[in-house]
Tab-separated table of N, CA, C and O in Angstrom:
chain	number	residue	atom	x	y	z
A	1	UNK	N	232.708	-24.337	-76.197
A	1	UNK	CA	231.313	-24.117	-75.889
A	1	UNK	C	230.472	-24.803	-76.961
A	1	UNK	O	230.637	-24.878	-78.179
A	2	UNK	N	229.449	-25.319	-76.097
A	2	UNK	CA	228.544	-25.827	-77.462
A	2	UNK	C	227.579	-25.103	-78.345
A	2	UNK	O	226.997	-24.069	-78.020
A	3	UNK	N	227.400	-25.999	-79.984
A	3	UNK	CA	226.588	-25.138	-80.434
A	3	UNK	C	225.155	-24.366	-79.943
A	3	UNK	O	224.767	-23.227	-80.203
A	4	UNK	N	224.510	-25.455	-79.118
A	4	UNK	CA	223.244	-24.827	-77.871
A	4	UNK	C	223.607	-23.879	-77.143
A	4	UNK	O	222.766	-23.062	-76.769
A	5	UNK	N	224.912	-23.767	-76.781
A	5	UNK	CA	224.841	-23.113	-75.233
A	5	UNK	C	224.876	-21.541	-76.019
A	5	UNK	O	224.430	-20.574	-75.402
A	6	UNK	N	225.703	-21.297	-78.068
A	6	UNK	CA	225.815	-20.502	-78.220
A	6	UNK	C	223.900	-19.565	-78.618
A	6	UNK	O	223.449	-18.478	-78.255
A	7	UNK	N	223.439	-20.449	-79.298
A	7	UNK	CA	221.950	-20.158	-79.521
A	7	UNK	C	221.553	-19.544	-78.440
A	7	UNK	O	221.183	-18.370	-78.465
A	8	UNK	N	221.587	-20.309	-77.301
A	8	UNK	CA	220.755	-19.636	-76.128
A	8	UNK	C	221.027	-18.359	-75.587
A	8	UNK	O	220.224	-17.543	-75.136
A	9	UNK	N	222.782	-18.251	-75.727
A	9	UNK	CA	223.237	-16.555	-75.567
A	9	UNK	C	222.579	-15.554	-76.550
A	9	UNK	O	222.236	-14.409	-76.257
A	10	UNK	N	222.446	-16.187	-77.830
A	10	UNK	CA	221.833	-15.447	-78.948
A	10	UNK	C	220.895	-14.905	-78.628
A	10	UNK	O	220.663	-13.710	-78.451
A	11	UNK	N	219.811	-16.506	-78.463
A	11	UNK	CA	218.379	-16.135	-77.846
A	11	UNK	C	218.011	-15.099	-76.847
A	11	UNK	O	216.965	-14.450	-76.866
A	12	UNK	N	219.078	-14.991	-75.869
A	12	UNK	CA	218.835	-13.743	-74.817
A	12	UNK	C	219.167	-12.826	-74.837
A	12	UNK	O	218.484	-11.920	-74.360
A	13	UNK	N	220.609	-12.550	-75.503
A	13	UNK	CA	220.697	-11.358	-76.201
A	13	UNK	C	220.013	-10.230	-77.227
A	13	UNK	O	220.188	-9.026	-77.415
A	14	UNK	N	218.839	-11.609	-77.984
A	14	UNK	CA	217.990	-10.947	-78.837
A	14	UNK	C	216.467	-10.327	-77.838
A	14	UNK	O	215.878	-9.265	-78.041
A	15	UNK	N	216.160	-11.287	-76.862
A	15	UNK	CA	215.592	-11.019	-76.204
A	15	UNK	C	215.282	-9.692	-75.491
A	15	UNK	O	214.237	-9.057	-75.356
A	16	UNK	N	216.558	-9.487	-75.077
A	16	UNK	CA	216.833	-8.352	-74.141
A	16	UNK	C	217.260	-7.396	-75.172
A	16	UNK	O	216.929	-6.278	-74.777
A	17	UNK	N	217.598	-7.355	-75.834
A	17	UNK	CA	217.864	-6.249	-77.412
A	17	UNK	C	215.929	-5.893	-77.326
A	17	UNK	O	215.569	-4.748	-77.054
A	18	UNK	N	214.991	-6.883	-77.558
A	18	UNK	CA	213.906	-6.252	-77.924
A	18	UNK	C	213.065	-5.770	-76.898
A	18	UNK	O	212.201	-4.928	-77.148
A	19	UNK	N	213.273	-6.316	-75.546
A	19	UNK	CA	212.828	-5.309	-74.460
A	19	UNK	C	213.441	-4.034	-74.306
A	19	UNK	O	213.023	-3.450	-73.305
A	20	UNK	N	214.226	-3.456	-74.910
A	20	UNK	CA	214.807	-2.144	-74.599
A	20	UNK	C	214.682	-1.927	-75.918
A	20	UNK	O	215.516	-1.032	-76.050
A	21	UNK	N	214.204	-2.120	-77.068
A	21	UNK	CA	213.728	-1.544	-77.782
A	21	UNK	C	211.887	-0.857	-77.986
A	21	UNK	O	211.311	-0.130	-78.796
A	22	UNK	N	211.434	-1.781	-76.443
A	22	UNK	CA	209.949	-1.283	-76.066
A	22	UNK	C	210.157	-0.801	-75.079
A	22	UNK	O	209.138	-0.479	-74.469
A	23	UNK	N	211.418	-0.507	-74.429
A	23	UNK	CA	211.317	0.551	-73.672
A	23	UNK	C	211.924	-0.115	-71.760
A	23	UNK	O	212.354	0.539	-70.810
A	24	UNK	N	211.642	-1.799	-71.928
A	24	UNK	CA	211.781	-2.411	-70.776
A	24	UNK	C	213.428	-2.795	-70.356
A	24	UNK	O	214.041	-3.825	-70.635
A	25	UNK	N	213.854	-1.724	-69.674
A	25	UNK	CA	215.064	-2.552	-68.815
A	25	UNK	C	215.348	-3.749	-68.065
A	25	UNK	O	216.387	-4.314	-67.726
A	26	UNK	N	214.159	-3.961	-67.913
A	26	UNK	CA	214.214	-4.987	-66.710
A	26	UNK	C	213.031	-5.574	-66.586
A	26	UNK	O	212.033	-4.998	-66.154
A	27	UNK	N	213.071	-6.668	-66.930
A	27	UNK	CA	211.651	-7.461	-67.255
A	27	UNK	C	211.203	-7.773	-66.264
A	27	UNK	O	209.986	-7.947	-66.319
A	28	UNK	N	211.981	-8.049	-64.646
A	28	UNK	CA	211.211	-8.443	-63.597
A	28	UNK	C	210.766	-7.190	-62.865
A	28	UNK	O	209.769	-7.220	-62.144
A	29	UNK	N	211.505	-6.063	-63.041
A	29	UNK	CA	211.077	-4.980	-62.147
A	29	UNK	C	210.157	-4.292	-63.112
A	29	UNK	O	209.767	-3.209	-62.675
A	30	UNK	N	209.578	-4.693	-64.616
A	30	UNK	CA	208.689	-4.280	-65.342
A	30	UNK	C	207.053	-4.813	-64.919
A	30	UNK	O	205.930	-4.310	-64.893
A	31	UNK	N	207.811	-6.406	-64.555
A	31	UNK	CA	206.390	-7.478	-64.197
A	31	UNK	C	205.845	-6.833	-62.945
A	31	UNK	O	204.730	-6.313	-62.902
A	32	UNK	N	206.906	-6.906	-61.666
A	32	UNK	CA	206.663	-7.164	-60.386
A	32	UNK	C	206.800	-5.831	-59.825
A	32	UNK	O	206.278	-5.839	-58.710
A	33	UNK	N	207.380	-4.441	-60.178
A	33	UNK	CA	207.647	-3.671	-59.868
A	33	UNK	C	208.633	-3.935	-58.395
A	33	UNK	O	208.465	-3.356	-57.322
A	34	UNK	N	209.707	-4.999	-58.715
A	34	UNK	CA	210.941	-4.739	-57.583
A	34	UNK	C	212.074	-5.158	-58.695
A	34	UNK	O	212.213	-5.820	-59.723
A	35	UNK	N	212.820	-4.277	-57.741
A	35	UNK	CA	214.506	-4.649	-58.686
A	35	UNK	C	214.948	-5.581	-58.179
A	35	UNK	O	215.199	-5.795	-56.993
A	36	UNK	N	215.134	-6.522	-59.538
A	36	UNK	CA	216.135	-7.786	-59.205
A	36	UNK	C	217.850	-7.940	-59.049
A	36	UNK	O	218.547	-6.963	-59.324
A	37	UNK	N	218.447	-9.165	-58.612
A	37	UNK	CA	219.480	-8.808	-57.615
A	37	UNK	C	220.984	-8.145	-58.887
A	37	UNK	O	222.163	-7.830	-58.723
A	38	UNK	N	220.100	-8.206	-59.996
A	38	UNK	CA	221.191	-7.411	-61.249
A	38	UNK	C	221.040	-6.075	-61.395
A	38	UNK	O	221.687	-5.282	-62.080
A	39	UNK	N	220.326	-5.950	-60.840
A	39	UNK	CA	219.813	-4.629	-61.279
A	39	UNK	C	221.001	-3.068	-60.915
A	39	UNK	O	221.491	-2.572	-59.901
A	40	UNK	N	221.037	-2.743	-62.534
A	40	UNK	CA	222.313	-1.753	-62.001
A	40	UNK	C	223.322	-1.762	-62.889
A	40	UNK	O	223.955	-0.750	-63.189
A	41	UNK	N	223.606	-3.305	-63.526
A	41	UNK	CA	224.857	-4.064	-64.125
A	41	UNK	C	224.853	-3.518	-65.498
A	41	UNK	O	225.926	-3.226	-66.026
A	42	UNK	N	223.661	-3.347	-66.156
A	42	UNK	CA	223.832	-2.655	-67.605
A	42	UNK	C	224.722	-1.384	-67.398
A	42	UNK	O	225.838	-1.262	-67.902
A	43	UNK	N	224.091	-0.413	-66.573
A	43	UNK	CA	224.835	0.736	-66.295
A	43	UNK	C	226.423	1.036	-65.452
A	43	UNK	O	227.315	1.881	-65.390
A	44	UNK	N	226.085	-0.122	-64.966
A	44	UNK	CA	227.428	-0.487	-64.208
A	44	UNK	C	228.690	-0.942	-65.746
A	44	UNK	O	229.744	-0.318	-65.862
A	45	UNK	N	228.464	-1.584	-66.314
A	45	UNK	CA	229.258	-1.844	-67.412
A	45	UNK	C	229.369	-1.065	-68.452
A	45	UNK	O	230.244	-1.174	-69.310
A	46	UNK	N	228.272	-0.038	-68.423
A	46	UNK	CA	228.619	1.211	-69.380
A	46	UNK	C	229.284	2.193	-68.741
A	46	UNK	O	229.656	3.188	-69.362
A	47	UNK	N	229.468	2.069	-67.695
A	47	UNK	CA	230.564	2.994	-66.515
A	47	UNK	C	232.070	2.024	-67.052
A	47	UNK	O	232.853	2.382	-67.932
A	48	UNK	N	232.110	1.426	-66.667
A	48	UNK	CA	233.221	0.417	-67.007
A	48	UNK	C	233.946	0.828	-68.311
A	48	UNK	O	235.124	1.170	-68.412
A	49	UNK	N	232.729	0.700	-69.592
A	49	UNK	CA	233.580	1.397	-71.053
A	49	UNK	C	234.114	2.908	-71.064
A	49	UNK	O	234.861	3.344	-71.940
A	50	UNK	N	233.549	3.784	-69.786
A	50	UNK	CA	233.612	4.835	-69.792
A	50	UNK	C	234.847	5.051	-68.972
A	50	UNK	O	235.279	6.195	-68.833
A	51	UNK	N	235.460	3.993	-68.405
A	51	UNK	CA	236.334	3.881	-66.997
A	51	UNK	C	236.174	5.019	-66.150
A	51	UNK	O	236.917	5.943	-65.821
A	52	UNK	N	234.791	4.637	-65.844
A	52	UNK	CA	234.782	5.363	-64.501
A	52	UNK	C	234.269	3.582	-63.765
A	52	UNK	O	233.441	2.829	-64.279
A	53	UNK	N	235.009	3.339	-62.572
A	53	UNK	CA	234.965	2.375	-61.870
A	53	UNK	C	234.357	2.893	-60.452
A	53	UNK	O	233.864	2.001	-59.761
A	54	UNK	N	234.330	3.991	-60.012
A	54	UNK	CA	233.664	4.137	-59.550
A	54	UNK	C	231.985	4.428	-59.552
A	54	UNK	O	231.169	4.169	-58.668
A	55	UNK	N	231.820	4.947	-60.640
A	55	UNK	CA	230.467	4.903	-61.178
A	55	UNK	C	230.112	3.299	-61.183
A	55	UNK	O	229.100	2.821	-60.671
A	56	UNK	N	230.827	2.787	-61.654
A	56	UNK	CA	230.256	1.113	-61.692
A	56	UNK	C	230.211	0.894	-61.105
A	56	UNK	O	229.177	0.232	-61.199
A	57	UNK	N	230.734	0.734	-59.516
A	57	UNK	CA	230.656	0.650	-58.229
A	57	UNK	C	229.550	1.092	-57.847
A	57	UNK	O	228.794	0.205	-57.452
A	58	UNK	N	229.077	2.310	-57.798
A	58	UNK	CA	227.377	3.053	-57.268
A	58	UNK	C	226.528	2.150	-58.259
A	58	UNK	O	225.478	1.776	-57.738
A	59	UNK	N	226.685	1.794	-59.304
A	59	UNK	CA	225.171	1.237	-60.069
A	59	UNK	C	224.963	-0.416	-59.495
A	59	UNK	O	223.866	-0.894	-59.206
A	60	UNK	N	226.472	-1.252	-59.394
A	60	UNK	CA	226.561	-2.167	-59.018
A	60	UNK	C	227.763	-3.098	-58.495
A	60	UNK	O	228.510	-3.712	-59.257
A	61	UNK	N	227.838	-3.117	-57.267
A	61	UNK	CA	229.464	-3.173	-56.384
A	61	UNK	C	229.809	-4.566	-57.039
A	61	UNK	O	230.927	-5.007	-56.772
A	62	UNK	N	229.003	-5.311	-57.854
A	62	UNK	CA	229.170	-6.627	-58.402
A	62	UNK	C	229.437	-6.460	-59.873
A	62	UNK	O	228.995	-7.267	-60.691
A	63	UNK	N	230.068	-5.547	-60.168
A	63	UNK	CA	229.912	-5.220	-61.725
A	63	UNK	C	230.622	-6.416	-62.726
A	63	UNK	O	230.227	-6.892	-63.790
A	64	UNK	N	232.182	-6.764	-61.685
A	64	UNK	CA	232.832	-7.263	-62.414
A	64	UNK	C	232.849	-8.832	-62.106
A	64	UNK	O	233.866	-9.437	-62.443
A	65	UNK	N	232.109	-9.341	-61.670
A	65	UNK	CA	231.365	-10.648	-61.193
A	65	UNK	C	231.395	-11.509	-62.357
A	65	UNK	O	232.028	-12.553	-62.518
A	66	UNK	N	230.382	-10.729	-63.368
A	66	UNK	CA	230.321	-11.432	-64.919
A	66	UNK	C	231.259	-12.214	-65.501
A	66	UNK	O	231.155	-13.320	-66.031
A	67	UNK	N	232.664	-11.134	-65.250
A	67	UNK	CA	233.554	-11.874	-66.291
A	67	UNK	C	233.770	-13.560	-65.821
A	67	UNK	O	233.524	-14.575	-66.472
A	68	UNK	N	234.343	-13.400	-64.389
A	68	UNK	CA	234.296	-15.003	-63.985
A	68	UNK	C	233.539	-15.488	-63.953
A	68	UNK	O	233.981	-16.632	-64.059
A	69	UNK	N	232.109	-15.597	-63.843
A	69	UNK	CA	231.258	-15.770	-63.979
A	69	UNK	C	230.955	-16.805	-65.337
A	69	UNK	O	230.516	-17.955	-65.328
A	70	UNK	N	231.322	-16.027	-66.380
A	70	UNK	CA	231.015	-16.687	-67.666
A	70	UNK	C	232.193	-17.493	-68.116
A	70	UNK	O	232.204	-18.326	-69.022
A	71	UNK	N	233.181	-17.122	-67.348
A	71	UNK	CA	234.110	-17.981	-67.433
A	71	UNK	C	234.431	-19.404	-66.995
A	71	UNK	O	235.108	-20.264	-67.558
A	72	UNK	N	233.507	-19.436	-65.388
A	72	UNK	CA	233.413	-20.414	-65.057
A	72	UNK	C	232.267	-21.423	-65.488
A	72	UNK	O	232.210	-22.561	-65.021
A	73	UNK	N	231.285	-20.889	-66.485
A	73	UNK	CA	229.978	-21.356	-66.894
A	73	UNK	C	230.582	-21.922	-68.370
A	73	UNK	O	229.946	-22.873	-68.825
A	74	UNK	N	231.780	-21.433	-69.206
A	74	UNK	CA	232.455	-21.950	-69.986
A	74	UNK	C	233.117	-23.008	-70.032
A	74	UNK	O	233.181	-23.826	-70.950
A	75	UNK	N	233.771	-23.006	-68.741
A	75	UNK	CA	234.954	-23.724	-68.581
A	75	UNK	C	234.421	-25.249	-67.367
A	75	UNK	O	235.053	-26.016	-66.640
A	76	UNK	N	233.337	-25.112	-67.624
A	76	UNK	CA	232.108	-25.787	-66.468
A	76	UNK	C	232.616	-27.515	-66.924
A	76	UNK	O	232.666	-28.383	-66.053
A	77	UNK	N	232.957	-27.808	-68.364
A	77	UNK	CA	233.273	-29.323	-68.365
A	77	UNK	C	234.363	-29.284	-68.524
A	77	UNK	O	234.617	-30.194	-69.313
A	78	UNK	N	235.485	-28.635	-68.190
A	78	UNK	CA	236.601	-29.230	-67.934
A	78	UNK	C	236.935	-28.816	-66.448
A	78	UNK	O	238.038	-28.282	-66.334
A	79	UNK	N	236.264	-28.943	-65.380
A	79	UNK	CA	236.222	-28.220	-63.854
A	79	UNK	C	235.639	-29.419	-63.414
A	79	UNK	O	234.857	-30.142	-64.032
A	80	UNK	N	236.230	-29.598	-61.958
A	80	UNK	CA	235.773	-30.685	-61.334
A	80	UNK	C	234.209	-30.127	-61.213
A	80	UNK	O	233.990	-28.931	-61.407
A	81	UNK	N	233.151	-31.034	-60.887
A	81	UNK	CA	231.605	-30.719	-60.690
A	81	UNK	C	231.281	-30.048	-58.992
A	81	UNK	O	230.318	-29.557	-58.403
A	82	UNK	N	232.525	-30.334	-58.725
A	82	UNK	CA	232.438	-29.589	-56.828
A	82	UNK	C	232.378	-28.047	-57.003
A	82	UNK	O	231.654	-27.132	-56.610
A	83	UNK	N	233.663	-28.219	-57.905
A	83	UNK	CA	233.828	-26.647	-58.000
A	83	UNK	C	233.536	-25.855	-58.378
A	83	UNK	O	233.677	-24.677	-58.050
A	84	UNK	N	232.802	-26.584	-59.583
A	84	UNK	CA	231.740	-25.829	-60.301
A	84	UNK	C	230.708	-25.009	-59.830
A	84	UNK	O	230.591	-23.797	-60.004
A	85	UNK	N	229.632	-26.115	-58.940
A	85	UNK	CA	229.233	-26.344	-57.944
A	85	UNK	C	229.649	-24.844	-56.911
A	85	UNK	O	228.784	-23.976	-56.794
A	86	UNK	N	230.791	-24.701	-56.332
A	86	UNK	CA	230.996	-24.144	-55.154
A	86	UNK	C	230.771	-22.731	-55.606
A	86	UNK	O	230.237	-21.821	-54.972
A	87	UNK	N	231.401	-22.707	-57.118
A	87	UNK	CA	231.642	-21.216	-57.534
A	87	UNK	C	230.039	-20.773	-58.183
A	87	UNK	O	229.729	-19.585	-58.093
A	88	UNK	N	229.220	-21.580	-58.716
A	88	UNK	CA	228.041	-21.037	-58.829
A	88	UNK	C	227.424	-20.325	-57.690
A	88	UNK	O	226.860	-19.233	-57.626
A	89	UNK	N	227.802	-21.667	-56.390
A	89	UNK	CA	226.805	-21.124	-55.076
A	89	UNK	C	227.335	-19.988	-54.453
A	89	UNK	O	226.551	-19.331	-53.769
A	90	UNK	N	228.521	-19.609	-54.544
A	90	UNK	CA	229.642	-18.419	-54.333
A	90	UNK	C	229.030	-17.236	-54.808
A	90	UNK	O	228.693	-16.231	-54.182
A	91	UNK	N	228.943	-17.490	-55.934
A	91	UNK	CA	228.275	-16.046	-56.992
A	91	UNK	C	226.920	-15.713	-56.792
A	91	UNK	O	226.519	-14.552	-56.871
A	92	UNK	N	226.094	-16.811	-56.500
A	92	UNK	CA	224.554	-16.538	-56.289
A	92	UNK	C	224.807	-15.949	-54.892
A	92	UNK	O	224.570	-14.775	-54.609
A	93	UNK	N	225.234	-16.728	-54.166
A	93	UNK	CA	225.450	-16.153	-52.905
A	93	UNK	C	225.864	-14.423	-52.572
A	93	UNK	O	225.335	-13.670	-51.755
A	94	UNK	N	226.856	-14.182	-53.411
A	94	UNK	CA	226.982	-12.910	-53.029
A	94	UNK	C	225.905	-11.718	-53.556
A	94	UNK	O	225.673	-10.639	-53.010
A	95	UNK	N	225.371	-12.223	-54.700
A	95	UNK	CA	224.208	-11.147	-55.463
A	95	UNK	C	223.585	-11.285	-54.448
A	95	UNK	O	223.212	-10.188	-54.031
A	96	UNK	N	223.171	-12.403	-53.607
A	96	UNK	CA	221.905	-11.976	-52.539
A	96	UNK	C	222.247	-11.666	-51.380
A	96	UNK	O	221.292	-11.276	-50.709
A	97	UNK	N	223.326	-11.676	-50.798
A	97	UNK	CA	223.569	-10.201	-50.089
A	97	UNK	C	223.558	-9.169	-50.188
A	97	UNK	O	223.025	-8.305	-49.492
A	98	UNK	N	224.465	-9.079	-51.547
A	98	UNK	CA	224.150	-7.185	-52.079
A	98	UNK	C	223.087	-7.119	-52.477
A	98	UNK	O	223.065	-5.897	-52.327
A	99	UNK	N	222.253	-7.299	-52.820
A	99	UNK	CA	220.708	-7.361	-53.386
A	99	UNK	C	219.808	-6.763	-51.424
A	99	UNK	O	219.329	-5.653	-51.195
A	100	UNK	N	219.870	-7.686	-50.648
A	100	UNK	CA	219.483	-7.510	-49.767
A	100	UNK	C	219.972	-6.298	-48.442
A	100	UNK	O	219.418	-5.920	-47.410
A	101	UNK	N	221.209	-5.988	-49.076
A	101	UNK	CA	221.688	-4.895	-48.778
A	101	UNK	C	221.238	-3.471	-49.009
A	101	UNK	O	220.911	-2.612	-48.190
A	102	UNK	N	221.312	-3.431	-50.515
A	102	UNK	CA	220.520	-2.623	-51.402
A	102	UNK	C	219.192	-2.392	-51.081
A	102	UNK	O	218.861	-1.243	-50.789
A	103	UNK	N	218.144	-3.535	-51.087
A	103	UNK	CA	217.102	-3.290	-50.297
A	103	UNK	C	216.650	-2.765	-49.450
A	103	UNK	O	215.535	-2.259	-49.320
A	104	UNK	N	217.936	-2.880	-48.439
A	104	UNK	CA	217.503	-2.443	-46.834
A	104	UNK	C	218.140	-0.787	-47.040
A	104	UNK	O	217.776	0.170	-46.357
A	105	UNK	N	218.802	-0.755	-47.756
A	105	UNK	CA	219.986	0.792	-47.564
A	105	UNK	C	218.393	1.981	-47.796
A	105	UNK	O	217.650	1.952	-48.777
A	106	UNK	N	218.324	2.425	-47.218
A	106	UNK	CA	217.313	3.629	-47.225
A	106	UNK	C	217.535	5.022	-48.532
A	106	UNK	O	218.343	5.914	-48.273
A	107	UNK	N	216.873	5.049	-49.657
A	107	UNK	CA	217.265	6.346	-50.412
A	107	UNK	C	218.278	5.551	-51.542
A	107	UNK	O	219.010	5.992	-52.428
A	108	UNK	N	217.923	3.986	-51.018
A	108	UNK	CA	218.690	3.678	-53.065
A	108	UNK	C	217.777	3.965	-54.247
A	108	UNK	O	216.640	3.494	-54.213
A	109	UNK	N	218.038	4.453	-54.946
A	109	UNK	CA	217.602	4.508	-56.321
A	109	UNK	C	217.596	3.592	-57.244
A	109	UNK	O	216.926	3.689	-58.273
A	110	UNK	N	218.409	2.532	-56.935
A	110	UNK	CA	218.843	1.908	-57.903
A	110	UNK	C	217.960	0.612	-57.982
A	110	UNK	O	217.230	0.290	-58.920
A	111	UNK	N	218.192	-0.133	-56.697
A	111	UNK	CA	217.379	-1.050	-56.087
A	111	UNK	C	216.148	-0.960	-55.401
A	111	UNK	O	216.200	-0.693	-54.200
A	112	UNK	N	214.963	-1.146	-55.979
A	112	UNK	CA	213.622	-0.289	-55.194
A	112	UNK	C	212.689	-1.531	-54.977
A	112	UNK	O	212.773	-2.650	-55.483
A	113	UNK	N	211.919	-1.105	-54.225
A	113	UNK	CA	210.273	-2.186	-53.919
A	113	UNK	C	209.415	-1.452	-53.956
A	113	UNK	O	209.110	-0.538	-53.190
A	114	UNK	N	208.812	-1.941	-55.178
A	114	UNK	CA	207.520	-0.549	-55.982
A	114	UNK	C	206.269	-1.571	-56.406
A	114	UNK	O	205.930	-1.417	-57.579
A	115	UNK	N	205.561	-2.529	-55.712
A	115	UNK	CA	205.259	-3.746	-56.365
A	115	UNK	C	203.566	-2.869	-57.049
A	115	UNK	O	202.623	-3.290	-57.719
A	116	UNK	N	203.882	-1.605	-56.466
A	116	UNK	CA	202.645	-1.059	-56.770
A	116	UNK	C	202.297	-0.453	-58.783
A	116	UNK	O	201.297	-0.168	-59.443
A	117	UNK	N	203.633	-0.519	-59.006
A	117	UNK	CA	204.023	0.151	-60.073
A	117	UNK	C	204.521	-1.370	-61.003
A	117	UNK	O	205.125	-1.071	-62.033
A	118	UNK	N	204.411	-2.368	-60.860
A	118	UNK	CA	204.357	-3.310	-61.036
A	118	UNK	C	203.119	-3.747	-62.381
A	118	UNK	O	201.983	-3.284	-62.290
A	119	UNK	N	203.421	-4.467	-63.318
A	119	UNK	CA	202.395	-4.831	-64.599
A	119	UNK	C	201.361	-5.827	-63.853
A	119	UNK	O	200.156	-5.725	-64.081
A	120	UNK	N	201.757	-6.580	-63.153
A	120	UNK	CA	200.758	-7.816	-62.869
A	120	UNK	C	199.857	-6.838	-61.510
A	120	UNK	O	198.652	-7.089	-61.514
A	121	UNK	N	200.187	-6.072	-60.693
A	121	UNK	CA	199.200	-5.359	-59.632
A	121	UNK	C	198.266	-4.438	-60.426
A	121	UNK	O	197.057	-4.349	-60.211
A	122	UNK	N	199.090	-3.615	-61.568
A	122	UNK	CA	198.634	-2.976	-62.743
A	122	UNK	C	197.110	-3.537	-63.152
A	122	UNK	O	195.967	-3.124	-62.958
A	123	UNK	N	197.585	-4.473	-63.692
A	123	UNK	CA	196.412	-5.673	-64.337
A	123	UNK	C	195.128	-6.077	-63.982
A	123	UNK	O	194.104	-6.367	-64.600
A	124	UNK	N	195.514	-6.007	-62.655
A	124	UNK	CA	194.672	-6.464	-61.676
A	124	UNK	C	194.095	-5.120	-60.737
A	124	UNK	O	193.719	-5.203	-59.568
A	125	UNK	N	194.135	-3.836	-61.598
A	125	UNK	CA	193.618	-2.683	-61.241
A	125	UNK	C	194.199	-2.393	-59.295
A	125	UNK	O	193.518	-1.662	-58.575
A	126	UNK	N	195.101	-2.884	-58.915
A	126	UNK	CA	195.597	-2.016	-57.625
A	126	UNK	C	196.623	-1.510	-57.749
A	126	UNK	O	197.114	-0.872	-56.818
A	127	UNK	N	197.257	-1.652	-58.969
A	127	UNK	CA	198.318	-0.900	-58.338
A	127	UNK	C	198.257	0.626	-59.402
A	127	UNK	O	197.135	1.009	-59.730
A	128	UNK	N	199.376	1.352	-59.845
A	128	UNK	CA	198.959	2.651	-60.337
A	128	UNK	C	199.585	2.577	-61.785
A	128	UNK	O	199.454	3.522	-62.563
């Protein structure tokens, strides 16, 4: 891995270290008031250290996505560029089914559309 690619993990790791130190889980469902298609995965992976796999399952049926995931984002220049390619569109692909799943499932908690509760509707005095 390169020295950039490690900075930038840094960079977001520090990032997201200081939104949950103000309190923000989730910076898009903080902005926009909807949960984005991760939403779940922090808790889903603290189920995981806890081995409960089923708990990780209810927060996020994609929990264990990541690992290949970063594996294949590692291993990205020594991989043909098709496959690279196929397995990115693979992985995006499936978050936005379950994402849109989640959406539609009636009484999730996890995954919500609240755009009212949202910072930018906030801002702009409509929402609450």
């Amino acid at each position: 891995m390169k020295k950039e690619d490690w900075k930038a993990l840094a960079m977001i790791a520090a990032f997201y270290g200081l939104l949950e130190l103000w309190g923000i889980t989730c910076p898009i469902k903080y902005l926009t008031g909807v949960s984005c298609p991760g939403c779940g995965m922090s808790r889903a992976w603290l189920s995981v250290l806890r081995l409960d796999l089923a708990g990780a399952w209810e927060y996020h049926p994609l929990y264990w996505l990541p690992v290949p995931g970063a594996a294949l984002f590692l291993l990205r220049g020594r991989l043909p560029a098709a496959l690279y390619r196929w397995g990115i569109g693979l992985i995006c692909g499936l978050f936005l089914v379950v994402y849109a799943v989640r959406l539609l499932t009636p009484g999730n908690m996890i995954v919500v559309f609240r755009p009212q509760e949202g910072l930018f509707l906030r801002l702009l005095g409509i929402g609450r």
